[in-house]
Amino acid sequence: MQMKLFFLIFGVVVSFSQAQAMSLNDLTILLPLPKEKEMSLMLSPENKGPQGALLSQKTYQEIVQLVPEVPNHVTWRDSLKVVGIRIDPCFTEGEGPLECRRQIRLIWQPVFHADNAADTRDAAVHSFYEFDEETFNRLWNDWQKLSSGSSTDALQIHPQMKAEGLKGPYWKHLRALILNYCGENNLIRMTAMNVMAGEQLWIFAGFDIENGQAKPMTIPRIKGRTQGVIQSSSQFQSFTGGMMPPPEEDAEFGKFVSDSSTTKKKFTEAQIKALMGKVQEYENPEKHNPGTLDCASCHLANMGHQWGQLNFKQWNWENEFKNIAYQSSWNLENTSKGPLRTNQLRAFGYFMAWPAISQRVINETAATATYFNIR
């Protein structure tokens, strides 16, 4: 689906136009996994500031069982930690014209130590905190003190925090900033992804928080409250599985993610190019937002894109899809170095101990940098 988004941004352009140079890593921040002695320095759900606890047990209990063999309240108490932070000056949802909503998003995963090394579970919670324009301007003024690196840096584990550790000044400032501005008082949404059935079934769900009450979200394009993904192989040469349910409007993408070998054999090259174009539309924040794309399609796009590049190396990808793929002068390189696996659906965070960053998140971060005019 082609879609042009229109944003009502008057009243904030002047405030952001004089921002100092920053890196993509200062807008979408992936924390380094902690050393064992640093675990207490990570943000936990019960940490609180003027806006209250970041994520109360009462609110957290509304989500699906995050780790199948561990009760939710135990995960919340013992292992759930913030591993990533994103600032979004213009969150939009649905078809335009749309007014910008100003938010911070915290990415939580179960984090633990085993064999003297940090690791994570393949599960995540995202919590969204929203601000009025005046508060967001104050927040942004504080945020700019985090300036580090170069505007040419690719998105990765935050380089300064990786060098300093969680005891360093960067995390000290950012941690205090999050606690000052975020909490249950301005928490407006919580989404989650967990793994069931021997790590072959992923479940997506979410809740909007209204007057302190969690109300299940309806997932776009499927009109249901939960959506599943099955992948029966961890190799990129071929995979079977699919979406539960798939969106009816994109039947070919549904067929592809359910059986890649059959797609490669039966589809013409032109059909597969059209399919890869669709994948890059999903990754393009100028064509889709969380109100126009279902959870599974968004998370599977990165996998589909990598599969295409692996299986069709003869294509000139940059030229072939230049009118479809997101374009930016910012560095859009994907630095995720983990193995190519179809069972890695993480959009931003960690897959075990490997950083996992999807192209969609990189593109969204570049769009945020453009919006803030931070070069």
Short mmCIF file of C-alpha atoms in Angstrom, two decimals:
data_model
loop_
_atom_site.label_atom_id
_atom_site.label_comp_id
_atom_site.label_asym_id
_atom_site.label_seq_id
_atom_site.Cartn_x
_atom_site.Cartn_y
_atom_site.Cartn_z
CA MET A 1 0.00 0.00 0.00
CA GLN A 2 1.42 3.35 -1.04
CA MET A 3 0.79 6.06 1.51
CA LYS A 4 2.02 9.60 1.94
CA LEU A 5 2.13 10.86 5.51
CA PHE A 6 1.44 14.47 6.39
CA PHE A 7 2.64 15.87 9.71
CA LEU A 8 1.37 18.94 11.54
CA ILE A 9 4.63 20.22 12.97
CA PHE A 10 4.06 23.94 13.26
CA GLY A 11 5.10 25.43 16.58
CA VAL A 12 8.06 23.10 17.11
CA VAL A 13 10.28 23.65 14.08
CA VAL A 14 11.96 26.74 15.54
CA SER A 15 12.64 24.96 18.82
CA PHE A 16 14.43 22.09 17.07
CA SER A 17 16.20 23.96 14.27
CA GLN A 18 19.12 25.09 16.41
CA ALA A 19 19.91 21.68 17.89
CA GLN A 20 23.58 20.77 18.12
CA ALA A 21 25.13 17.94 16.12
CA MET A 22 24.38 14.47 17.43
CA SER A 23 24.68 10.87 16.30
CA LEU A 24 21.89 8.45 15.39
CA ASN A 25 23.07 6.62 18.51
CA ASP A 26 21.94 9.58 20.64
CA LEU A 27 18.35 9.22 19.39
CA THR A 28 17.93 5.45 19.37
CA ILE A 29 20.12 4.18 22.17
CA LEU A 30 21.14 0.55 22.58
CA LEU A 31 22.76 0.03 25.96
CA PRO A 32 25.71 -2.33 26.27
CA LEU A 33 24.85 -5.49 28.15
CA PRO A 34 26.01 -5.01 31.73
CA LYS A 35 28.87 -6.54 33.56
CA GLU A 36 27.62 -8.47 36.58
CA LYS A 37 28.52 -5.63 38.96
CA GLU A 38 26.57 -3.19 36.76
CA MET A 39 23.22 -4.98 36.93
CA SER A 40 21.98 -2.70 39.71
CA LEU A 41 22.69 0.35 37.53
CA MET A 42 20.22 -0.74 34.84
CA LEU A 43 16.71 0.66 34.89
CA SER A 44 14.19 -1.70 36.49
CA PRO A 45 10.37 -1.48 36.35
CA GLU A 46 10.02 -0.29 39.96
CA ASN A 47 12.51 2.59 39.56
CA LYS A 48 10.61 5.83 39.94
CA GLY A 49 10.79 9.60 39.69
CA PRO A 50 8.26 12.47 39.68
CA GLN A 51 6.01 10.60 37.20
CA GLY A 52 5.92 7.42 39.30
CA ALA A 53 7.33 3.94 38.67
CA LEU A 54 8.45 3.26 35.11
CA LEU A 55 6.28 0.15 34.80
CA SER A 56 4.19 -1.02 37.74
CA GLN A 57 3.58 -4.68 38.41
CA LYS A 58 -0.17 -4.06 38.06
CA THR A 59 0.26 -2.72 34.52
CA TYR A 60 2.87 -5.28 33.53
CA GLN A 61 0.63 -8.16 34.62
CA GLU A 62 -1.76 -7.27 31.77
CA ILE A 63 0.60 -8.65 29.10
CA VAL A 64 0.86 -12.23 27.93
CA GLN A 65 3.24 -14.55 29.80
CA LEU A 66 6.57 -13.07 28.73
CA VAL A 67 8.80 -16.05 29.61
CA PRO A 68 6.77 -19.29 29.41
CA GLU A 69 8.41 -21.11 32.32
CA VAL A 70 8.65 -18.08 34.65
CA PRO A 71 5.65 -16.35 36.27
CA ASN A 72 5.21 -12.80 35.03
CA HIS A 73 5.65 -11.23 38.46
CA VAL A 74 8.99 -13.04 38.89
CA THR A 75 10.28 -11.81 35.51
CA TRP A 76 9.12 -8.28 36.42
CA ARG A 77 10.86 -8.44 39.79
CA ASP A 78 14.10 -10.24 38.95
CA SER A 79 15.19 -9.79 35.34
CA LEU A 80 13.24 -7.22 33.33
CA LYS A 81 15.62 -4.35 32.43
CA VAL A 82 15.75 -1.45 29.98
CA VAL A 83 18.12 -2.34 27.13
CA GLY A 84 17.12 0.40 24.70
CA ILE A 85 15.68 3.91 24.63
CA ARG A 86 14.18 5.84 21.72
CA ILE A 87 13.03 9.43 21.45
CA ASP A 88 10.29 10.16 18.92
CA PRO A 89 9.24 13.77 18.27
CA CYS A 90 6.58 12.81 15.73
CA PHE A 91 4.93 9.47 16.42
CA THR A 92 1.99 9.00 14.07
CA GLU A 93 -0.51 6.22 13.68
CA GLY A 94 -2.78 5.78 10.69
CA GLU A 95 -3.26 7.60 7.40
CA GLY A 96 -2.69 11.36 7.15
CA PRO A 97 -3.06 14.16 7.78
CA LEU A 98 -1.72 13.38 11.25
CA GLU A 99 -0.61 15.44 14.20
CA CYS A 100 2.73 14.60 15.81
CA ARG A 101 2.70 12.90 19.19
CA ARG A 102 5.89 13.35 21.23
CA GLN A 103 7.15 10.27 23.00
CA ILE A 104 9.92 8.29 24.61
CA ARG A 105 9.92 4.52 24.20
CA LEU A 106 11.69 2.15 26.58
CA ILE A 107 12.66 -1.32 25.38
CA TRP A 108 12.71 -3.97 28.10
CA GLN A 109 14.09 -7.51 27.99
CA PRO A 110 14.83 -10.18 30.59
CA VAL A 111 18.58 -9.84 31.28
CA PHE A 112 20.65 -12.32 33.28
CA HIS A 113 24.22 -13.52 33.77
CA ALA A 114 25.39 -17.03 32.95
CA ASP A 115 28.96 -18.32 32.73
CA ASN A 116 30.29 -14.86 33.61
CA ALA A 117 28.56 -13.20 30.65
CA ALA A 118 25.34 -11.25 30.19
CA ASP A 119 22.55 -12.78 28.11
CA THR A 120 18.89 -12.06 27.29
CA ARG A 121 15.70 -13.98 26.62
CA ASP A 122 13.97 -13.73 23.26
CA ALA A 123 11.15 -11.62 24.65
CA ALA A 124 10.51 -7.91 24.98
CA VAL A 125 8.18 -5.23 26.31
CA HIS A 126 7.98 -1.71 24.90
CA SER A 127 6.56 1.06 27.08
CA PHE A 128 5.52 4.41 25.55
CA TYR A 129 5.50 7.73 27.45
CA GLU A 130 3.85 10.79 25.92
CA PHE A 131 4.43 14.53 26.50
CA ASP A 132 2.76 17.82 25.75
CA GLU A 133 4.73 20.25 23.61
CA GLU A 134 6.06 22.36 26.49
CA THR A 135 7.31 19.36 28.46
CA PHE A 136 8.83 17.80 25.37
CA ASN A 137 10.77 20.99 24.58
CA ARG A 138 12.26 20.90 28.10
CA LEU A 139 13.04 17.20 27.67
CA TRP A 140 14.75 17.83 24.33
CA ASN A 141 16.88 20.60 25.83
CA ASP A 142 18.07 18.11 28.45
CA TRP A 143 18.50 15.36 25.87
CA GLN A 144 20.90 17.42 23.75
CA LYS A 145 23.47 17.28 26.55
CA LEU A 146 23.90 13.63 25.45
CA SER A 147 25.54 14.69 22.19
CA SER A 148 28.32 12.27 21.26
CA GLY A 149 30.04 10.74 18.27
CA SER A 150 29.60 11.84 14.67
CA SER A 151 26.61 12.34 12.40
CA THR A 152 28.20 9.76 10.09
CA ASP A 153 28.10 6.97 12.70
CA ALA A 154 25.88 3.97 12.00
CA LEU A 155 23.36 2.81 14.59
CA GLN A 156 24.96 0.29 16.96
CA ILE A 157 25.56 -0.37 20.65
CA HIS A 158 26.10 3.14 21.95
CA PRO A 159 29.86 3.69 21.44
CA GLN A 160 30.42 6.03 24.39
CA MET A 161 28.52 3.85 26.84
CA LYS A 162 30.26 0.77 25.47
CA ALA A 163 33.59 2.44 26.31
CA GLU A 164 32.51 3.95 29.66
CA GLY A 165 30.26 1.18 30.94
CA LEU A 166 27.12 1.90 32.93
CA LYS A 167 29.13 3.71 35.61
CA GLY A 168 30.08 6.46 33.15
CA PRO A 169 28.68 10.00 32.84
CA TYR A 170 26.60 9.31 29.70
CA TRP A 171 24.42 6.67 31.33
CA LYS A 172 24.30 8.62 34.58
CA HIS A 173 22.77 11.60 32.77
CA LEU A 174 20.44 9.54 30.58
CA ARG A 175 19.24 7.39 33.46
CA ALA A 176 18.39 10.47 35.51
CA LEU A 177 16.63 12.06 32.53
CA ILE A 178 14.42 9.00 31.98
CA LEU A 179 13.45 8.84 35.64
CA ASN A 180 12.67 12.56 35.67
CA TYR A 181 10.36 12.51 32.65
CA CYS A 182 8.89 8.98 32.40
CA GLY A 183 6.59 7.02 34.65
CA GLU A 184 3.12 5.56 35.03
CA ASN A 185 1.59 9.06 35.01
CA ASN A 186 2.42 9.52 31.31
CA LEU A 187 2.55 5.86 30.22
CA ILE A 188 0.12 5.55 27.31
CA ARG A 189 0.93 2.17 25.74
CA MET A 190 2.64 -1.15 26.35
CA THR A 191 3.40 -3.77 23.68
CA ALA A 192 5.01 -7.18 24.07
CA MET A 193 6.49 -10.07 22.11
CA ASN A 194 7.11 -13.46 23.66
CA VAL A 195 8.16 -16.90 22.46
CA MET A 196 6.19 -20.09 22.97
CA ALA A 197 6.32 -23.72 21.76
CA GLY A 198 10.03 -24.38 21.97
CA GLU A 199 11.03 -21.04 20.45
CA GLN A 200 9.07 -21.57 17.24
CA LEU A 201 5.99 -19.44 17.97
CA TRP A 202 6.11 -15.70 18.67
CA ILE A 203 3.08 -13.83 19.99
CA PHE A 204 2.54 -10.06 19.58
CA ALA A 205 0.05 -8.08 21.65
CA GLY A 206 -0.40 -4.62 23.12
CA PHE A 207 -2.43 -2.42 25.45
CA ASP A 208 -3.31 1.25 25.47
CA ILE A 209 -3.37 2.77 28.96
CA GLU A 210 -6.40 5.00 29.53
CA ASN A 211 -7.15 6.47 32.94
CA GLY A 212 -4.86 3.90 34.52
CA GLN A 213 -6.63 0.98 32.85
CA ALA A 214 -5.09 -1.29 30.21
CA LYS A 215 -7.25 -1.79 27.12
CA PRO A 216 -6.21 -4.37 24.48
CA MET A 217 -5.10 -2.84 21.19
CA THR A 218 -6.52 -3.87 17.85
CA ILE A 219 -3.65 -4.79 15.51
CA PRO A 220 -3.88 -3.02 12.12
CA ARG A 221 -4.77 -5.04 8.99
CA ILE A 222 -5.91 -8.12 10.91
CA LYS A 223 -8.42 -6.48 13.30
CA GLY A 224 -7.44 -8.88 16.06
CA ARG A 225 -5.83 -8.37 19.46
CA THR A 226 -2.98 -10.86 19.10
CA GLN A 227 -0.91 -12.04 16.18
CA GLY A 228 1.48 -14.96 15.94
CA VAL A 229 4.48 -15.90 13.83
CA ILE A 230 5.75 -19.43 13.27
CA GLN A 231 9.18 -20.17 11.81
CA SER A 232 10.31 -23.78 11.62
CA SER A 233 13.89 -23.20 10.47
CA SER A 234 16.77 -21.06 11.71
CA GLN A 235 18.50 -20.99 8.31
CA PHE A 236 18.06 -18.33 5.64
CA GLN A 237 18.26 -20.62 2.60
CA SER A 238 14.68 -21.74 3.22
CA PHE A 239 12.02 -21.57 5.91
CA THR A 240 8.43 -22.52 6.55
CA GLY A 241 5.88 -21.18 8.99
CA GLY A 242 3.77 -18.09 8.53
CA MET A 243 1.62 -15.49 10.26
CA MET A 244 -1.39 -16.19 12.46
CA PRO A 245 -3.39 -14.60 10.97
CA PRO A 246 -1.82 -13.08 7.85
CA PRO A 247 -3.23 -9.80 6.49
CA GLU A 248 -5.58 -10.60 3.62
CA GLU A 249 -4.48 -7.58 1.58
CA ASP A 250 -0.90 -8.89 1.17
CA ALA A 251 -1.45 -12.52 0.22
CA GLU A 252 1.87 -12.93 -1.61
CA PHE A 253 3.90 -11.76 1.38
CA GLY A 254 1.93 -14.23 3.50
CA LYS A 255 2.78 -17.05 1.10
CA PHE A 256 6.45 -16.06 1.12
CA VAL A 257 6.88 -16.12 4.89
CA SER A 258 5.02 -19.43 5.09
CA ASP A 259 7.22 -21.22 2.52
CA SER A 260 10.25 -19.48 1.03
CA SER A 261 11.37 -22.44 -1.11
CA THR A 262 8.04 -22.69 -2.90
CA THR A 263 8.03 -18.94 -3.43
CA LYS A 264 11.49 -19.04 -4.99
CA LYS A 265 10.54 -21.97 -7.26
CA LYS A 266 7.09 -20.87 -8.40
CA PHE A 267 7.33 -17.06 -8.47
CA THR A 268 8.87 -15.36 -11.48
CA GLU A 269 11.83 -13.07 -10.89
CA ALA A 270 9.54 -10.09 -11.52
CA GLN A 271 7.13 -11.35 -8.86
CA ILE A 272 9.94 -11.77 -6.34
CA LYS A 273 11.21 -8.27 -7.11
CA ALA A 274 7.72 -6.94 -6.47
CA LEU A 275 7.68 -8.88 -3.20
CA MET A 276 11.04 -7.42 -2.15
CA GLY A 277 9.69 -3.99 -3.04
CA LYS A 278 6.78 -4.62 -0.67
CA VAL A 279 9.25 -5.61 2.06
CA GLN A 280 11.10 -2.32 1.65
CA GLU A 281 7.82 -0.41 1.77
CA TYR A 282 7.25 -2.01 5.15
CA GLU A 283 10.68 -0.74 6.24
CA ASN A 284 10.03 2.78 4.98
CA PRO A 285 8.60 5.15 7.65
CA GLU A 286 7.42 7.49 4.90
CA LYS A 287 5.09 4.78 3.59
CA HIS A 288 3.99 2.92 6.73
CA ASN A 289 3.56 3.64 10.42
CA PRO A 290 2.27 1.55 13.36
CA GLY A 291 -1.31 2.37 12.37
CA THR A 292 -1.01 0.98 8.84
CA LEU A 293 1.09 -2.16 9.33
CA ASP A 294 0.49 -5.25 11.43
CA CYS A 295 3.08 -6.44 13.98
CA ALA A 296 4.12 -9.62 12.19
CA SER A 297 4.67 -8.01 8.78
CA CYS A 298 6.75 -5.25 10.36
CA HIS A 299 8.98 -7.70 12.25
CA LEU A 300 9.26 -10.15 9.34
CA ALA A 301 10.29 -7.45 6.85
CA ASN A 302 13.88 -7.44 8.06
CA MET A 303 14.07 -11.22 7.69
CA GLY A 304 12.52 -11.05 4.22
CA HIS A 305 14.93 -8.33 3.11
CA GLN A 306 17.97 -10.32 4.28
CA TRP A 307 16.67 -13.49 2.63
CA GLY A 308 16.29 -11.62 -0.66
CA GLN A 309 19.79 -10.16 -0.54
CA LEU A 310 21.25 -13.58 0.25
CA ASN A 311 19.37 -15.39 -2.51
CA PHE A 312 19.54 -12.74 -5.23
CA LYS A 313 23.02 -11.30 -4.97
CA GLN A 314 23.04 -10.63 -8.70
CA TRP A 315 20.54 -7.79 -8.37
CA ASN A 316 21.61 -4.16 -8.15
CA TRP A 317 19.61 -3.63 -4.97
CA GLU A 318 20.36 0.07 -4.52
CA ASN A 319 19.29 0.98 -8.05
CA GLU A 320 16.46 -1.53 -8.40
CA PHE A 321 14.50 -0.25 -5.40
CA LYS A 322 15.60 3.40 -5.25
CA ASN A 323 12.01 4.65 -5.64
CA ILE A 324 10.68 2.33 -2.93
CA ALA A 325 13.34 1.99 -0.23
CA TYR A 326 13.77 4.73 2.35
CA GLN A 327 16.36 7.31 1.28
CA SER A 328 18.41 9.48 3.61
CA SER A 329 21.77 11.25 3.81
CA TRP A 330 22.19 9.66 7.24
CA ASN A 331 24.11 6.40 7.56
CA LEU A 332 21.58 3.60 7.00
CA GLU A 333 24.09 0.76 7.37
CA ASN A 334 22.87 -2.16 9.45
CA THR A 335 25.68 -3.11 11.85
CA SER A 336 23.97 -6.16 13.37
CA LYS A 337 26.60 -8.89 13.08
CA GLY A 338 24.76 -11.91 14.44
CA PRO A 339 24.12 -14.96 12.25
CA LEU A 340 21.46 -14.81 9.55
CA ARG A 341 18.61 -16.64 11.23
CA THR A 342 14.93 -16.70 10.41
CA ASN A 343 14.09 -17.07 14.10
CA GLN A 344 15.55 -13.64 14.90
CA LEU A 345 12.52 -11.32 14.87
CA ARG A 346 13.91 -8.71 17.24
CA ALA A 347 13.50 -5.18 15.83
CA PHE A 348 15.67 -3.45 18.43
CA GLY A 349 17.46 -4.93 21.40
CA TYR A 350 19.32 -8.20 21.81
CA PHE A 351 18.92 -11.68 20.40
CA MET A 352 20.67 -13.61 23.13
CA ALA A 353 23.91 -11.58 23.45
CA TRP A 354 23.93 -10.28 19.85
CA PRO A 355 22.73 -6.75 19.09
CA ALA A 356 19.63 -6.92 16.90
CA ILE A 357 18.68 -3.80 14.94
CA SER A 358 16.18 -3.95 12.09
CA GLN A 359 16.36 -1.76 9.00
CA ARG A 360 12.98 -0.29 9.95
CA VAL A 361 14.42 1.05 13.23
CA ILE A 362 17.47 2.49 11.44
CA ASN A 363 15.22 4.24 8.94
CA GLU A 364 12.94 5.60 11.66
CA THR A 365 15.96 6.94 13.54
CA ALA A 366 17.23 8.71 10.44
CA ALA A 367 13.77 10.25 9.99
CA THR A 368 13.93 11.46 13.61
CA ALA A 369 17.37 12.98 13.02
CA THR A 370 16.04 14.80 9.95
CA TYR A 371 13.06 16.08 11.92
CA PHE A 372 15.29 17.44 14.68
CA ASN A 373 17.71 18.97 12.14
CA ILE A 374 20.68 17.97 14.28
CA ARG A 375 23.53 18.03 11.76
#
